[in-house]
Structure formats: C-alpha cells, structure tokens
Coordinates of C-alpha atoms (C1' of nucleotides) in Angstrom, one line a residue:
Chain A
M1 CA 0.0 0.0 0.0
V2 CA 2.4 2.6 1.0
A3 CA 1.2 6.0 -0.1
R4 CA 1.4 8.6 2.5
T5 CA -0.4 8.1 5.8
R6 CA -3.5 10.3 5.8
F7 CA -4.6 12.3 8.7
D8 CA -8.0 13.4 7.4
D9 CA -9.8 11.1 9.8
N10 CA -7.7 11.9 12.8
E11 CA -9.3 13.2 15.9
C12 CA -6.6 15.8 16.3
P13 CA -7.3 19.1 14.5
V14 CA -3.6 19.7 14.0
A15 CA -3.4 16.5 12.1
R16 CA -6.3 17.4 9.9
S17 CA -4.8 20.7 9.1
V18 CA -1.5 19.2 8.2
D19 CA -3.3 16.8 6.0
A20 CA -4.9 19.7 4.2
I21 CA -2.1 22.2 3.9
G22 CA 1.0 20.5 5.2
D23 CA 3.2 20.1 2.2
W24 CA 6.0 22.2 0.7
W25 CA 3.9 24.2 -1.8
S26 CA 0.6 24.5 -0.2
L27 CA 1.4 27.0 2.4
L28 CA 3.3 29.2 0.0
I29 CA 0.4 29.2 -2.4
V30 CA -1.8 30.3 0.4
R31 CA 0.7 33.0 1.3
D32 CA 0.8 34.3 -2.3
A33 CA -3.0 34.3 -2.3
F34 CA -3.0 36.5 0.8
D35 CA -0.5 38.6 -1.0
G36 CA -2.8 39.2 -3.9
S37 CA -2.0 36.5 -6.4
R38 CA -5.0 35.2 -8.3
R39 CA -3.8 34.0 -11.6
F40 CA -2.2 30.7 -12.5
G41 CA 0.8 32.5 -13.9
E42 CA 1.2 34.7 -10.9
F43 CA 1.6 31.8 -8.6
Q44 CA 3.8 30.0 -11.1
R45 CA 6.3 32.8 -11.5
S46 CA 6.2 33.8 -7.9
L47 CA 7.0 30.3 -6.7
G48 CA 9.0 28.8 -9.5
V49 CA 6.9 25.7 -9.2
A50 CA 6.3 23.3 -12.0
K51 CA 3.1 23.9 -13.7
N52 CA 1.8 20.4 -13.3
I53 CA 2.4 20.6 -9.6
L54 CA 0.7 23.9 -9.4
T55 CA -2.3 22.6 -11.3
A56 CA -2.6 19.7 -8.8
R57 CA -2.3 21.9 -5.8
L58 CA -4.8 24.4 -7.0
R59 CA -7.2 21.6 -7.7
T60 CA -6.8 20.2 -4.3
F61 CA -7.4 23.6 -2.7
V62 CA -10.5 24.1 -4.8
D63 CA -11.8 20.6 -3.9
G64 CA -11.0 21.3 -0.2
G65 CA -12.8 24.6 -0.2
I66 CA -9.8 26.7 0.5
L67 CA -9.6 28.4 -2.9
A68 CA -12.5 29.1 -5.2
S69 CA -12.1 29.1 -8.9
V70 CA -13.9 32.1 -10.4
P71 CA -14.0 33.5 -13.9
A72 CA -11.1 35.9 -14.6
S73 CA -11.8 39.5 -13.7
D74 CA -10.4 40.8 -17.0
G75 CA -13.0 39.0 -19.1
S76 CA -10.5 36.5 -20.5
A77 CA -11.4 32.9 -20.8
Y78 CA -9.3 31.9 -17.8
R79 CA -9.8 31.3 -14.2
E80 CA -8.7 33.1 -11.1
Y81 CA -8.2 31.5 -7.7
V82 CA -9.4 33.4 -4.7
L83 CA -9.4 32.5 -1.0
T84 CA -12.7 31.3 0.4
P85 CA -13.7 32.2 4.0
K86 CA -12.1 28.9 5.0
G87 CA -9.0 29.9 3.2
E88 CA -9.0 33.4 4.7
A89 CA -9.2 31.7 8.1
L90 CA -5.6 30.5 7.5
F91 CA -4.4 34.0 8.1
P92 CA -3.1 33.4 11.6
V93 CA -1.3 30.3 10.4
I94 CA 0.6 32.2 7.8
V95 CA 1.3 35.1 10.3
A96 CA 2.5 32.6 12.9
L97 CA 4.9 31.0 10.4
R98 CA 6.1 34.4 9.3
Q99 CA 6.8 35.6 12.8
W100 CA 8.6 32.4 13.7
G101 CA 10.7 32.6 10.6
E102 CA 11.6 36.2 11.2
A103 CA 12.7 35.5 14.7
N104 CA 14.5 32.2 14.1
S105 CA 15.6 31.9 10.6
F106 CA 17.5 35.0 9.8
A107 CA 20.9 36.3 10.9
P108 CA 20.8 39.6 12.7
G109 CA 20.5 42.3 10.2
E110 CA 19.8 39.9 7.3
P111 CA 17.1 41.4 5.1
H112 CA 13.7 39.8 4.8
S113 CA 10.3 40.8 3.7
E114 CA 7.9 42.1 6.3
L115 CA 4.2 42.1 6.9
L116 CA 3.0 45.6 7.7
D117 CA -0.2 47.2 8.9
R118 CA -1.3 48.9 5.8
R119 CA -2.8 51.9 7.5
E120 CA 0.1 52.6 9.9
G121 CA 2.9 51.1 7.9
R122 CA 4.1 49.4 11.1
R123 CA 4.9 45.8 11.9
L124 CA 2.3 43.7 13.5
R125 CA 2.1 42.6 17.1
G126 CA 3.4 39.2 17.8
L127 CA 0.7 36.5 18.0
E128 CA -0.1 35.5 21.6
V129 CA -1.7 32.4 22.9
L130 CA -4.2 33.5 25.4
S131 CA -6.5 31.8 27.9
A132 CA -10.2 32.5 27.7
D133 CA -9.8 35.4 30.1
G134 CA -6.8 36.8 28.3
R135 CA -3.8 35.5 30.2
P136 CA -0.8 34.7 28.0
L137 CA -0.2 31.0 28.2
R138 CA 3.0 29.1 27.9
P139 CA 2.9 25.6 26.3
D140 CA 3.2 23.9 29.7
E141 CA 0.2 25.8 31.0
T142 CA -2.0 24.0 28.5
E143 CA -3.0 20.4 28.0
V144 CA -4.6 18.4 25.3
H145 CA -7.9 17.0 26.2
K146 CA -8.5 13.8 24.3
V147 CA -12.0 12.9 23.4
S148 CA -13.4 9.4 23.8
A149 CA -15.3 7.8 21.0
G150 CA -18.3 7.4 23.3
Chain B
M1 CA 19.1 18.9 -10.1
V2 CA 15.7 18.0 -9.4
A3 CA 15.4 17.4 -5.7
R4 CA 13.0 19.6 -3.9
T5 CA 13.3 23.3 -4.3
R6 CA 14.7 24.7 -1.1
F7 CA 13.6 27.9 0.5
D8 CA 16.2 28.3 3.1
D9 CA 17.8 31.2 1.3
N10 CA 14.5 32.9 0.5
E11 CA 13.9 36.4 1.7
C12 CA 10.4 35.5 2.9
P13 CA 10.2 34.3 6.4
V14 CA 7.2 32.1 5.6
A15 CA 9.3 30.3 3.0
R16 CA 12.1 29.6 5.5
S17 CA 9.7 28.3 8.0
V18 CA 8.1 26.0 5.5
D19 CA 11.6 24.8 4.6
A20 CA 12.2 23.9 8.2
I21 CA 9.0 22.4 9.3
G22 CA 6.7 22.2 6.2
D23 CA 6.4 18.5 5.7
W24 CA 3.9 15.9 6.7
W25 CA 5.6 14.6 9.8
S26 CA 7.5 17.5 11.2
L27 CA 4.6 19.5 12.5
L28 CA 3.1 16.4 14.1
I29 CA 6.4 15.6 15.8
V30 CA 6.5 19.2 17.2
R31 CA 2.9 18.8 18.3
D32 CA 3.7 15.7 20.2
A33 CA 6.7 17.4 21.7
F34 CA 4.5 20.1 23.1
D35 CA 2.2 17.3 24.3
G36 CA 5.0 15.9 26.4
S37 CA 6.5 13.2 24.2
R38 CA 10.3 12.9 24.6
R39 CA 11.3 9.4 23.8
F40 CA 11.8 7.9 20.4
G41 CA 9.2 5.2 21.1
E42 CA 6.7 7.7 22.2
F43 CA 6.8 9.6 19.0
Q44 CA 6.8 6.4 17.1
R45 CA 3.8 4.9 18.7
S46 CA 1.8 8.1 18.8
L47 CA 2.4 8.9 15.1
G48 CA 2.6 5.4 13.6
V49 CA 5.5 6.7 11.5
A50 CA 8.2 4.4 10.2
K51 CA 11.2 4.3 12.4
N52 CA 13.7 5.3 9.8
I53 CA 11.6 8.3 8.9
L54 CA 11.3 9.3 12.5
T55 CA 15.1 9.0 12.9
A56 CA 15.6 11.3 9.9
R57 CA 13.2 13.9 11.1
L58 CA 14.6 13.9 14.7
R59 CA 18.0 14.4 13.3
T60 CA 16.9 17.3 11.1
F61 CA 15.2 18.9 14.0
V62 CA 18.3 18.5 16.2
D63 CA 20.5 19.9 13.5
G64 CA 18.1 22.8 13.0
G65 CA 18.0 23.7 16.6
I66 CA 14.4 22.9 17.1
L67 CA 14.9 19.8 19.3
A68 CA 17.8 19.1 21.6
S69 CA 19.0 15.6 22.1
V70 CA 19.6 15.0 25.8
P71 CA 20.5 12.0 27.9
A72 CA 17.4 10.0 29.0
S73 CA 16.0 11.2 32.3
D74 CA 15.6 7.7 33.6
G75 CA 19.3 7.0 33.5
S76 CA 19.0 4.6 30.6
A77 CA 21.5 4.7 27.7
Y78 CA 19.1 6.4 25.4
R79 CA 18.3 9.9 24.3
E80 CA 15.4 12.2 24.8
Y81 CA 14.3 14.9 22.5
V82 CA 13.1 18.1 24.0
L83 CA 12.1 21.4 22.5
T84 CA 14.7 24.2 22.5
P85 CA 13.6 27.8 22.9
K86 CA 13.4 28.0 19.1
G87 CA 11.2 24.9 19.1
E88 CA 9.0 26.3 21.9
A89 CA 8.5 29.4 19.8
L90 CA 6.5 27.3 17.4
F91 CA 3.7 27.2 19.9
P92 CA 1.6 29.8 18.0
V93 CA 2.0 27.9 14.8
I94 CA 0.7 24.7 16.3
V95 CA -2.2 26.6 18.0
A96 CA -3.1 28.3 14.8
L97 CA -3.2 25.0 13.0
R98 CA -5.3 23.5 15.7
Q99 CA -7.8 26.3 15.8
W100 CA -8.1 26.3 12.0
G101 CA -8.6 22.5 12.0
E102 CA -11.2 22.7 14.7
A103 CA -13.2 25.3 12.9
N104 CA -12.9 24.0 9.4
S105 CA -12.2 20.3 9.3
F106 CA -14.8 18.7 11.5
A107 CA -18.5 18.2 11.0
P108 CA -20.7 19.8 13.7
G109 CA -20.7 17.7 16.7
E110 CA -17.8 15.5 15.5
P111 CA -15.5 14.8 18.4
H112 CA -12.0 16.0 18.4
S113 CA -9.2 16.6 20.9
E114 CA -9.0 20.0 22.5
L115 CA -6.3 22.2 23.9
L116 CA -7.2 23.5 27.3
D117 CA -5.9 26.1 29.7
R118 CA -4.6 23.8 32.4
R119 CA -5.5 26.0 35.3
E120 CA -9.0 26.8 34.3
G121 CA -9.8 23.8 32.1
R122 CA -11.3 26.0 29.5
R123 CA -10.6 26.3 25.8
L124 CA -8.2 29.0 24.6
R125 CA -9.0 32.3 23.0
G126 CA -8.7 32.3 19.3
L127 CA -5.5 33.8 18.0
E128 CA -5.9 37.3 16.7
V129 CA -3.7 39.1 14.2
L130 CA -3.2 42.6 15.7
S131 CA -1.6 45.8 14.7
A132 CA 1.1 47.3 16.8
D133 CA -1.6 49.3 18.7
G134 CA -3.8 46.3 19.1
R135 CA -6.4 46.7 16.3
P136 CA -7.6 43.3 14.8
L137 CA -6.4 43.2 11.3
R138 CA -8.0 41.4 8.3
P139 CA -5.7 40.1 5.6
D140 CA -6.5 43.0 3.3
E141 CA -5.5 45.5 6.0
T142 CA -1.9 44.3 5.7
E143 CA 0.7 44.3 3.1
V144 CA 4.0 42.6 2.5
H145 CA 6.9 45.0 2.3
K146 CA 9.6 43.5 0.2
V147 CA 13.2 44.3 1.0
S148 CA 15.7 45.2 -1.7
A149 CA 19.0 43.5 -1.9
G150 CA 20.8 46.9 -1.7
Chain C
dC1 C1' -1.5 33.3 -21.5
dC2 C1' -3.5 29.1 -19.3
dG3 C1' -3.4 25.0 -18.5
dT4 C1' -2.8 19.6 -19.6
dA5 C1' 0.0 15.6 -20.5
dT6 C1' 4.0 12.9 -20.5
dC7 C1' 8.6 11.5 -19.1
dC8 C1' 12.0 10.7 -15.8
dA9 C1' 14.9 11.3 -11.6
dT10 C1' 14.7 11.8 -7.0
dT11 C1' 12.9 11.6 -2.7
dC12 C1' 9.8 9.9 0.5
dC13 C1' 7.7 6.5 2.9
dG14 C1' 6.3 2.0 4.9
dA15 C1' 7.6 -2.7 6.0
dT16 C1' 10.8 -5.6 7.8
dA17 C1' 14.9 -7.4 9.4
dC18 C1' 18.7 -6.7 12.3
dT19 C1' 22.0 -4.8 16.1
dG20 C1' 23.1 -3.3 20.8
Chain D
dC1 C1' 13.8 0.1 23.9
dA2 C1' 16.3 2.7 20.5
dG3 C1' 17.9 2.9 16.7
dT4 C1' 20.3 1.4 11.8
dA5 C1' 20.0 -0.8 7.2
dT6 C1' 17.9 -2.2 3.2
dC7 C1' 14.3 -2.8 0.0
dG8 C1' 10.6 -1.7 -3.2
dG9 C1' 6.5 0.9 -4.3
dA10 C1' 4.6 5.4 -4.7
dA11 C1' 4.2 10.1 -5.0
dT12 C1' 6.6 14.2 -5.8
dG13 C1' 8.8 17.5 -8.5
dG14 C1' 11.1 19.4 -12.6
dA15 C1' 11.4 19.8 -17.6
dT16 C1' 9.3 19.9 -21.7
dA17 C1' 6.1 19.5 -25.2
dC18 C1' 1.6 20.2 -26.6
dG19 C1' -3.3 22.3 -27.1
dG20 C1' -7.1 25.8 -26.0

DNA sequence: CCGTATCCATTCCGATACTG
DNA sequence: CAGTATCGGAATGGATACGG
C-alpha cells in the first residue's frame, strides 16, 4: 500500500490541518493568495513551481474549499483563484509562520520581507496564545484533552 | 538537479519556516513534543511513523536547533528529544493550525481533541492578528513589504 | 496566457529485518 | 527500547512538449 499516511480522519485538529495544507507548496500558495496573487501565472512565476504541480495543488485547494475558482476578472477565458472564507481563516497560520521565521531563521540584520499594517505602515504585534480570560499561556500551561469515542 | 526546491535562502520568512517544518511529519512531531513526548518510542507509537523516517526527522530537528537531544532522564543509555527555545517558539504555529482545524475540518458535533488552559480547564481564546496598537487586522489590511538587496 | 499531458529522476515512505 | 540498514513501491517534482 504505502502511499502517504493520511490524517484526514484523525481526531486531532492539527493532524487534519496538516493533511490539508502540510506540504511544501501549499502554504506558499496560500501565502501568495493573501499577498494578492490570483492567476495561475502569478503563482507560477512567484513560486517557480512546475506547472503540473501547481495545477494539482490548485485543484486540491478548490476541492478542499480553501480556494475558489472564479472567472477571470479581465473578461478573458481563464480562471482566477481566490481565497474562500475557509482559506482566509488561515491568516493566523501564515502570520505565525512568518513571525517564527523572522525571529528564528535570519541572521541579525539579514534582510527579509515584512508584513505591515497597511494603515500605519508598522509591523504587527506578535501573536499571543491566550486563555479564555486573556492570560498569556506558555505551552506547559496548556494540555490536550482527548475525546473518547463514546 | 531535481530534488525539492529549497527555501532556506528565501527572503520570505514564511518560506524559510516552510523549509524547516513544512512536511507531513515535522509538524506532528512538534505537536507531540508540546504534548509531552520525549522518547523515540513515544513519537513512534503516537504517530505510527516508520522508524527510519522518524530517525531522519529527529536528526533534522536537532541539526536545525528545534529539538535538543539530551540523555534520558531515567538513566538509561538512550536519548530524549526536547524542544529548544526555538522549538518552543512554534507554539503559536501549532495553536493556529489546531484552531483552524477545529473550525474547518470537523463536522458539527464531530468529536476532536481540544487544547485547554490547564489552570481553568477552558478552551483557549482564538488567535488574533493585531496591529502594533492592538487593532484586529484582516488580511487585506496588511501588506508585505519587500526588501531590496541593496 | 493558461493550462494539460507525458517523461524521468529523486525523494519519500512504509515494512521488515537486524543490532546493541 | 532505541535505533540502523535495506528494499521496493509510490508520490513528488522538474522539464518539456503540446493544445485551447
């Protein structure tokens, strides 16, 4: 059998998310979509990904309800790919990856792109994991509660 | 050539993050590490991953400074794998994936594991992307500022 | 410009057997 | 228990050629 282990029936939400978007290209396609890319060629040039791979990823995203395929806005015969609400909900995921990368994958002073508040032109606040009443939580202050099949 | 395109020299922090943790198993290993797994066998049983794959992933994480290999706490001859500060900083990434999965990958009423505030036993607050002065930001209220090589 | 289709190399992954 | 080694099948990814 082989084929990759699937996590789409896993009880853990992290596993299901990974199943949906956890490969090399998927998250970067979503990033580009947030950045305004809509056309096949935009994704293709931005990412340098092979066209057949891009085709497959876009289809998976459309099937999964993360992107919607809509008629091109310029009236041409082609399609554009826009984030659905489900896709837009990935915003914190992308921001979390961006902030982690900024803090941990660049040498001091090494240039990198930044995500800015468009109105103020300033960098964003770091994401915080908070309790229901707003206390910042460290990992060890949380625990996973497993569900039983009952 | 061939071989996967690497993003470890990309100017985009998202790309570098994906390069470090963007495959099927890596994020789940990190999730388990947050959940308290430390031993080879714990990861192996929890994930059902082949041992050679797990070996390779653990090594990559140790090399990348995300996990540290330390002597086993029970005095046995083996190693344990614990999150470094860099690894702990992935907490918002895992939480973001978890929350997205909860909201978008389960049927209403379908059971799934939950991440709880250990002290209160309550679910966490949803992650929010905020401006420097604390305003919630939608994706279209942000923009990526590219750096120039100069 | 937008894809689809095909080809091929590489990598990934799972299973299993084996060592300490 | 904690890994290492090897094997084979599968999926991935890149290049290219082709058609709408």
